[in-house]
Coordinates of C-alpha atoms in Angstrom, one line a residue:
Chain A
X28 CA 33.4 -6.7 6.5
X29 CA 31.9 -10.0 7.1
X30 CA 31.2 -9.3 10.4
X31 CA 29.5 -6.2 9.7
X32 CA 27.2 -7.8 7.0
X33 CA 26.2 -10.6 9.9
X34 CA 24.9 -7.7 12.6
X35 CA 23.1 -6.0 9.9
X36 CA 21.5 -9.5 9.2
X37 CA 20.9 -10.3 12.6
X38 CA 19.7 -6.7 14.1
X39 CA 16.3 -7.0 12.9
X40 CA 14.5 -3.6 14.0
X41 CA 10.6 -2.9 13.3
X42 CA 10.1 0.5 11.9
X43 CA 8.5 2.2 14.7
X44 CA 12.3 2.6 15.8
X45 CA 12.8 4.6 13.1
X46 CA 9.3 6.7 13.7
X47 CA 9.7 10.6 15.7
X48 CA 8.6 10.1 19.7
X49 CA 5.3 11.3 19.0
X50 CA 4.5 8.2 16.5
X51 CA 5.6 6.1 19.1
X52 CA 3.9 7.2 21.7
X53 CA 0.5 7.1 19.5
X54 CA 1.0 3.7 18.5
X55 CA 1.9 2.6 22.5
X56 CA -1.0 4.4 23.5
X57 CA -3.6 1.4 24.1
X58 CA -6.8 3.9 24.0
X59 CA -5.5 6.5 21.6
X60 CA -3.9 4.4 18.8
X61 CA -6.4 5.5 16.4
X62 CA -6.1 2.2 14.7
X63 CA -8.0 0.5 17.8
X64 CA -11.2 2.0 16.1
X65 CA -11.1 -0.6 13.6
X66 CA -9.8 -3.4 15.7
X67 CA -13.4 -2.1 18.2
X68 CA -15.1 -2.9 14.5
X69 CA -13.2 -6.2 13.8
X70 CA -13.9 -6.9 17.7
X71 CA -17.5 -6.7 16.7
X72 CA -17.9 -8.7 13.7
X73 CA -16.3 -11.5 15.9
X74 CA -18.5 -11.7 18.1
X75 CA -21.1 -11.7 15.7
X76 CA -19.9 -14.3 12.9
X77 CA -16.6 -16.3 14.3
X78 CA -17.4 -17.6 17.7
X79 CA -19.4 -20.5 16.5
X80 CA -16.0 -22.0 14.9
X81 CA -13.7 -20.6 16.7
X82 CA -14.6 -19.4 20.1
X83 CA -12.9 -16.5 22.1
X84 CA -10.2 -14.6 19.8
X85 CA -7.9 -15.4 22.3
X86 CA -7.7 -19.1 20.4
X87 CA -5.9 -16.9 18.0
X88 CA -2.8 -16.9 19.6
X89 CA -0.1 -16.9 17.6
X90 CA -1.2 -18.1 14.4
X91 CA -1.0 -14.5 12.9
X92 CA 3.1 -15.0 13.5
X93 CA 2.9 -18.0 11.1
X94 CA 1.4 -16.2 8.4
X95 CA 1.5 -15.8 5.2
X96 CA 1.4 -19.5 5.2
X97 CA 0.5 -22.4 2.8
X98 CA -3.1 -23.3 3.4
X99 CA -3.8 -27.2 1.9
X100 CA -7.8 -25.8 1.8
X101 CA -7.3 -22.9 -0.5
X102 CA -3.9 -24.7 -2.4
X103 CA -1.9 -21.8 -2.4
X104 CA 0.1 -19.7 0.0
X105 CA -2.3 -16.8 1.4
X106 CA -1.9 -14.1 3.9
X107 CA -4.1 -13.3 7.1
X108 CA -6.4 -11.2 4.6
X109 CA -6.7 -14.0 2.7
X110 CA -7.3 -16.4 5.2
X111 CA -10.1 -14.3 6.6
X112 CA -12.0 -13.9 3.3
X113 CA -11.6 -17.5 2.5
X114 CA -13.9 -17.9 5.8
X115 CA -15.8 -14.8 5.1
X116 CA -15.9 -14.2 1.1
X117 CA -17.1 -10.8 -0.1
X118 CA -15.2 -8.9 2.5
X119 CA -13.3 -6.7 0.5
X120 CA -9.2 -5.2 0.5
X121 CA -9.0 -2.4 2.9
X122 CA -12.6 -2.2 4.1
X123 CA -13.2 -1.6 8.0
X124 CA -14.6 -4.9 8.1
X125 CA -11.9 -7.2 6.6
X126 CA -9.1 -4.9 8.4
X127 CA -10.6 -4.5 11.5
X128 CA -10.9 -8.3 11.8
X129 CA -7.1 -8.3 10.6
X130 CA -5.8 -6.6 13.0
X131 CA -8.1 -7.9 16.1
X132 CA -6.8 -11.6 15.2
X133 CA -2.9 -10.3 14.4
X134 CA -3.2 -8.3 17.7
X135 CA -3.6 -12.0 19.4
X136 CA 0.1 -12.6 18.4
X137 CA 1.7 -9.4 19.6
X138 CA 4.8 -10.2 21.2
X139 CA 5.2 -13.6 19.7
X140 CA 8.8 -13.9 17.6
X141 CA 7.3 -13.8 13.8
X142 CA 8.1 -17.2 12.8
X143 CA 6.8 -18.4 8.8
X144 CA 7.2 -22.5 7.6
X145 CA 8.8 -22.0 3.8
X146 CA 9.5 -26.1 3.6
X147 CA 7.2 -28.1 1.1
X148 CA 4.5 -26.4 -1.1
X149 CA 5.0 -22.7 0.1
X150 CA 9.3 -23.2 -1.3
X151 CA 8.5 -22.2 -4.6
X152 CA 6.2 -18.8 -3.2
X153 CA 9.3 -18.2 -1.3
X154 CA 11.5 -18.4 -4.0
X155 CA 9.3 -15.7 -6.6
X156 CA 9.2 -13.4 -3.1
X157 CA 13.1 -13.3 -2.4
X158 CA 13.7 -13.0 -6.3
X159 CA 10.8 -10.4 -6.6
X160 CA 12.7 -8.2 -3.2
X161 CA 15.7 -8.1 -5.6
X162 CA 14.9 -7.5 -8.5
X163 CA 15.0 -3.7 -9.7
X164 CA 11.4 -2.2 -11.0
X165 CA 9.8 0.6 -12.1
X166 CA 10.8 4.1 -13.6
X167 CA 13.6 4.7 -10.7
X168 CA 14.3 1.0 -11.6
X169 CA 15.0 0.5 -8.1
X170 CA 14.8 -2.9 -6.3
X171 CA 13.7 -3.3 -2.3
X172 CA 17.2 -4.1 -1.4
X173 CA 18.4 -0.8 -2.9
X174 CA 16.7 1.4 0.1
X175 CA 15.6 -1.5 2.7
X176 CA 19.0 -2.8 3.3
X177 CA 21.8 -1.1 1.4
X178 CA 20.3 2.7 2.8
X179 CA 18.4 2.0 5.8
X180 CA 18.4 4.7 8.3
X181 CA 19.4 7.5 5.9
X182 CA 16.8 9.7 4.9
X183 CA 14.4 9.9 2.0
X184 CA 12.5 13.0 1.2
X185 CA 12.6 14.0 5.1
X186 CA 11.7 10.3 6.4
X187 CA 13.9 7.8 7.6
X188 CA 14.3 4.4 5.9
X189 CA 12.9 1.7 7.5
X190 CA 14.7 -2.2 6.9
X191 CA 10.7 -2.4 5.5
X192 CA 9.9 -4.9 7.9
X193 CA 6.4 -6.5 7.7
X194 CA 5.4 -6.3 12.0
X195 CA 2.3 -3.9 13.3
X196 CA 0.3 -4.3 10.1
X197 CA -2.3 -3.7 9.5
X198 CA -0.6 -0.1 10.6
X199 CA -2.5 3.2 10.8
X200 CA -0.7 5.3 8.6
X201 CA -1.0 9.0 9.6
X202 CA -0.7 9.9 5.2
X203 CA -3.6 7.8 5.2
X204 CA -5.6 9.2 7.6
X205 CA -6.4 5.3 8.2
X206 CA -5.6 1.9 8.8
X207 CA -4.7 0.0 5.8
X208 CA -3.0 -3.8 5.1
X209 CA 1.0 -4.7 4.0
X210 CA 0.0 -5.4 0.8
X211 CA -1.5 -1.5 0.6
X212 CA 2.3 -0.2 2.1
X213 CA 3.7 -2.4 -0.6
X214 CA 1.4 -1.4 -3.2
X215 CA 3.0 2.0 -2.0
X216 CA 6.4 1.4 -2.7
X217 CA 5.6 0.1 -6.1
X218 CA 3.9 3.8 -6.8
X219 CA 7.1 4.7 -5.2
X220 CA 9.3 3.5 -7.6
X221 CA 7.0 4.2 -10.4
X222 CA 6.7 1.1 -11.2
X223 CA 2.9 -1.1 -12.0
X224 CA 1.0 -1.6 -8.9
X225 CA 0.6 -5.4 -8.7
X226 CA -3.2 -5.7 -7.7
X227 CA -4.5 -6.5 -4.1
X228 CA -4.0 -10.3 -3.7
X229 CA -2.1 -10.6 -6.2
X230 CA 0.6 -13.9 -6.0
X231 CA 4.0 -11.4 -6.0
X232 CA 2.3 -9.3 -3.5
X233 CA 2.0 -12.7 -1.0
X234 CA 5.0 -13.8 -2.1
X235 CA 6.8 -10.9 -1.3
X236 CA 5.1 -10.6 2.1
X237 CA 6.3 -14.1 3.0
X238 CA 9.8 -13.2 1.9
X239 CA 9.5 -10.2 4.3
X240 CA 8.1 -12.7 7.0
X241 CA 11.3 -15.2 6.4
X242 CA 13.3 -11.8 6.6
X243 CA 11.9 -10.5 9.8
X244 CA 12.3 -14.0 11.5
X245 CA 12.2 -13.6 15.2
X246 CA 10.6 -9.8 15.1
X247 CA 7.8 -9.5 17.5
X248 CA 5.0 -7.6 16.3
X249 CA 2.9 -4.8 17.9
X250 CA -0.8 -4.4 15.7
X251 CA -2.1 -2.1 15.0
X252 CA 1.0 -0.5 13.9
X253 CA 1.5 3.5 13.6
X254 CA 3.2 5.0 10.8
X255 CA 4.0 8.6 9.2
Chain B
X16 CA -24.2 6.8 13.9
X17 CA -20.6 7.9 13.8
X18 CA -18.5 5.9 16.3
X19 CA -16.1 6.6 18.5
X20 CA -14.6 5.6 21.7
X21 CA -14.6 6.8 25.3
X22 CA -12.5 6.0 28.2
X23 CA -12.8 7.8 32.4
X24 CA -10.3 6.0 35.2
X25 CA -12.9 3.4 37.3
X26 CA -12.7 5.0 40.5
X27 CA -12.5 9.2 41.3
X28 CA -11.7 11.4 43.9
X29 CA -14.2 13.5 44.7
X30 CA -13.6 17.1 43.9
X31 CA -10.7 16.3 41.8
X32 CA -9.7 16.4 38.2
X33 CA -9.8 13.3 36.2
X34 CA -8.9 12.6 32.9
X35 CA -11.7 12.1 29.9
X36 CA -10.5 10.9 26.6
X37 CA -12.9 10.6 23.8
X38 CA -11.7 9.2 20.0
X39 CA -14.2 9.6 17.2
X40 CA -13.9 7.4 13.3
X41 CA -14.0 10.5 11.5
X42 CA -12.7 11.7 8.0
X43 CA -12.8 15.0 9.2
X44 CA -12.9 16.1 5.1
X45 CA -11.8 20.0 5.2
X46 CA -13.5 20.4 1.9
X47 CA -10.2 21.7 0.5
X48 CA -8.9 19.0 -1.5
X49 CA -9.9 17.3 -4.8
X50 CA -10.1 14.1 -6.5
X51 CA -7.4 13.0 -9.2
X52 CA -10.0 14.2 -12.0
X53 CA -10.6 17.4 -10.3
X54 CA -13.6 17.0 -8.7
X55 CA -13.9 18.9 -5.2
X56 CA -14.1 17.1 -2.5
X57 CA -17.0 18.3 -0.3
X58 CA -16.5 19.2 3.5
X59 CA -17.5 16.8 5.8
X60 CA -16.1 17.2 9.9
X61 CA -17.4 16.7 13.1
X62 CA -18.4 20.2 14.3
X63 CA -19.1 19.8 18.0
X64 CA -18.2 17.6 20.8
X65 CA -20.2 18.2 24.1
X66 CA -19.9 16.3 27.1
X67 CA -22.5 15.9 30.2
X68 CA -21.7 15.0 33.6
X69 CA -25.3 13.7 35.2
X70 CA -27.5 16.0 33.0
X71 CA -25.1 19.0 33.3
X72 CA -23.0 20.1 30.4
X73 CA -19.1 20.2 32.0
X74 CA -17.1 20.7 28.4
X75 CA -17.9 21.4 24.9
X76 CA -15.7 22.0 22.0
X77 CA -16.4 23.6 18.6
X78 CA -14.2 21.7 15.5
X79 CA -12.9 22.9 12.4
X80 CA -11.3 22.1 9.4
X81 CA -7.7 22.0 10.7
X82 CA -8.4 19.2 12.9
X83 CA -7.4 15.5 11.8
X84 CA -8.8 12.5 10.5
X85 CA -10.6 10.4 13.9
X86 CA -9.8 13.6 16.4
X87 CA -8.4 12.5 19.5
X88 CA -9.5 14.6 22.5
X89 CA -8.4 14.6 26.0
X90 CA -10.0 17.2 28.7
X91 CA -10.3 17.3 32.5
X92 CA -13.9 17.0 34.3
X93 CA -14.1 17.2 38.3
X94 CA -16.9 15.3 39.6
X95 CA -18.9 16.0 43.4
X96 CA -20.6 12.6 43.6
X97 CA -21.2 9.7 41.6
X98 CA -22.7 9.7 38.1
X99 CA -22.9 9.4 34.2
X100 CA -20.7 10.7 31.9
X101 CA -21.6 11.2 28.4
X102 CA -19.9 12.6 25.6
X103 CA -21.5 13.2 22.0
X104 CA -20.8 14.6 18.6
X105 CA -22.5 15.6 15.7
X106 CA -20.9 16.5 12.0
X107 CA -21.9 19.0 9.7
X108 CA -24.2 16.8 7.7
X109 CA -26.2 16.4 11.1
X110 CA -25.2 12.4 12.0
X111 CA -24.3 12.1 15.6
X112 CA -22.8 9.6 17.8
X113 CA -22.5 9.3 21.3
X114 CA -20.6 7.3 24.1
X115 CA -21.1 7.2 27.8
X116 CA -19.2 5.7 31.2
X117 CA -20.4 5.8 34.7
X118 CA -18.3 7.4 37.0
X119 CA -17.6 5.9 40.7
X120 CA -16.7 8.3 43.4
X121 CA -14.3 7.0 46.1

């Protein structure tokens, strides 16, 4: 029993392995991952408005596995998103712009084990996300645990259940007919569950994204991402 | 100008078929659906993709409303000698993009 609680802990598996052949092969496809259009965009605006500060985008290396993150600047614990408008404000959630940088500076870590600090000021932000992935909501008053780790792998309305792990986002998502942020998948499970959509940028939806990040310790990511 | 993106292998051999991939930012809207208060939701697709190889059309391709959101398409172009390649699109409300790629021969 014990031992079969500590592999499900320690096989951490993205949720591409639980997408059909022809999702995998989309998102490994480095022209036709449709989700490159907006890192071309992000790619763009780089060139444009970052290089003054911070030079080539490879100087991002890695730092997009060490988010969400506590930022002593802003005071709070923010996610990539956040981090870019606090450089750029007025870029707004799930525009072409604020994505498409996103994912061309997440990009820079792909490959690199996800790896977030949870000591000091971001503890307590850790805390609310754990307590927040347990805790059931909504009209189905289901909790994240209920399908992410106690039915992952069975199926759900045709789809498999993912372990809901937070690598390849920003992630095209083929229902979308776009790419679109974590915090936009969560918001999706929330509407899921029938439960109140916590708004974008909203302190549970960070917090819940650095629990996920604590989770999915040593996952290596591949942006942009591409789901059903 | 819509975007898009193209992509030809660097170096040909002459006379034989080579790969051409074109991916367009589309919404491809098929005009079928409707907003949550009921409003329709007005067409709006890409409705021709034509491709030149040095001045001479070598594919084209009408779209419809069954194709997806930023269509992904993939044909095969032979090429003689060296040259441009260049693929454009326009959409039903008249906006057109375009991309091109020169072509080496070996």
């Amino acid at each position: 029993m014990w031992l079969s609680a500590l592999l499900a802990a320690v096989t951490v598996a993205s949720g591409i392995e639980y997408q059909s052949d022809a999702v995998k092969a989309m998102q490994a496809d480095s022209f036709g991952n449709p989700g490159l259009l907006w890192v071309d965009r992000g790619a763009e605006l780089w060139k444009q408005k970052c290089t003054g500060c911070h030079g080539d985008v490879a100087s991002m290396k890695g730092a997009a596995a060490r988010y969400p993150r506590h930022s002593p600047q802003l005071g709070r614990v923010v996610d990539l998103e956040q981090r870019i408008q606090a450089c750029m404000p007025g870029l707004a959630w799930e525009s072409r712009d604020l994505l498409g940088l996103t994912a061309l500076v997440a990009r820079q870590s792909n490959g690199i084990p996800i790896s977030v600090d949870v000591s000091g000021p971001a503890a307590s932000t850790h805390e609310r996300g754990r307590s927040l992935y347990f805790e059931r909501q909504g009209q189905l008053n289901l909790a994240c645990t209920n399908c992410h780790d106690a039915n992952v792998g069975k199926t759900l309305l045709s789809e498999p259940i993912s372990q809901g792990q937070p690598a390849d986002w920003p992630a095209y998502r083929l229902e979308w007919q776009s790419l679109g942020s974590l915090q936009r998948r969560l918001r999706a499970c929330y509407f899921g569950v029938r439960a109140e959509m916590p708004a974008f940028g909203s302190d549970d939806l960070v917090a819940l994204e650095l629990y996920l990040a604590v989770r999915a310790k040593g996952l290596k990511a591949s942006v942009p991402g591409v789901r059903r | 100008m819509i975007e898009g993106r193209l992509r030809v292998p660097g170096s040909v051999k002459a006379g034989e078929p080579f790969e051409v991939r074109v991916l367009i930012l589309h919404p491809m809207e098929n005009g079928f659906r409707h907003e949550a208060d009921g409003r329709e939701i007005p067409m709006h697709i890409v409705t021709r993709v034509a491709c030149t190889y040095g001045g001479r059309e070598v594919f084209s391709v009408d779209l419809g409303t069954g194709i997806s959101a930023n269509p992904y398409l993939v044909f095969f172009v032979r090429a003689g000698q060296a040259g441009e390649l260049k693929v454009e699109w326009v959409d039903d409300k008249g906006e057109r993009g375009s991309a091109r790629a020169l072509v080496n021969v070996a």
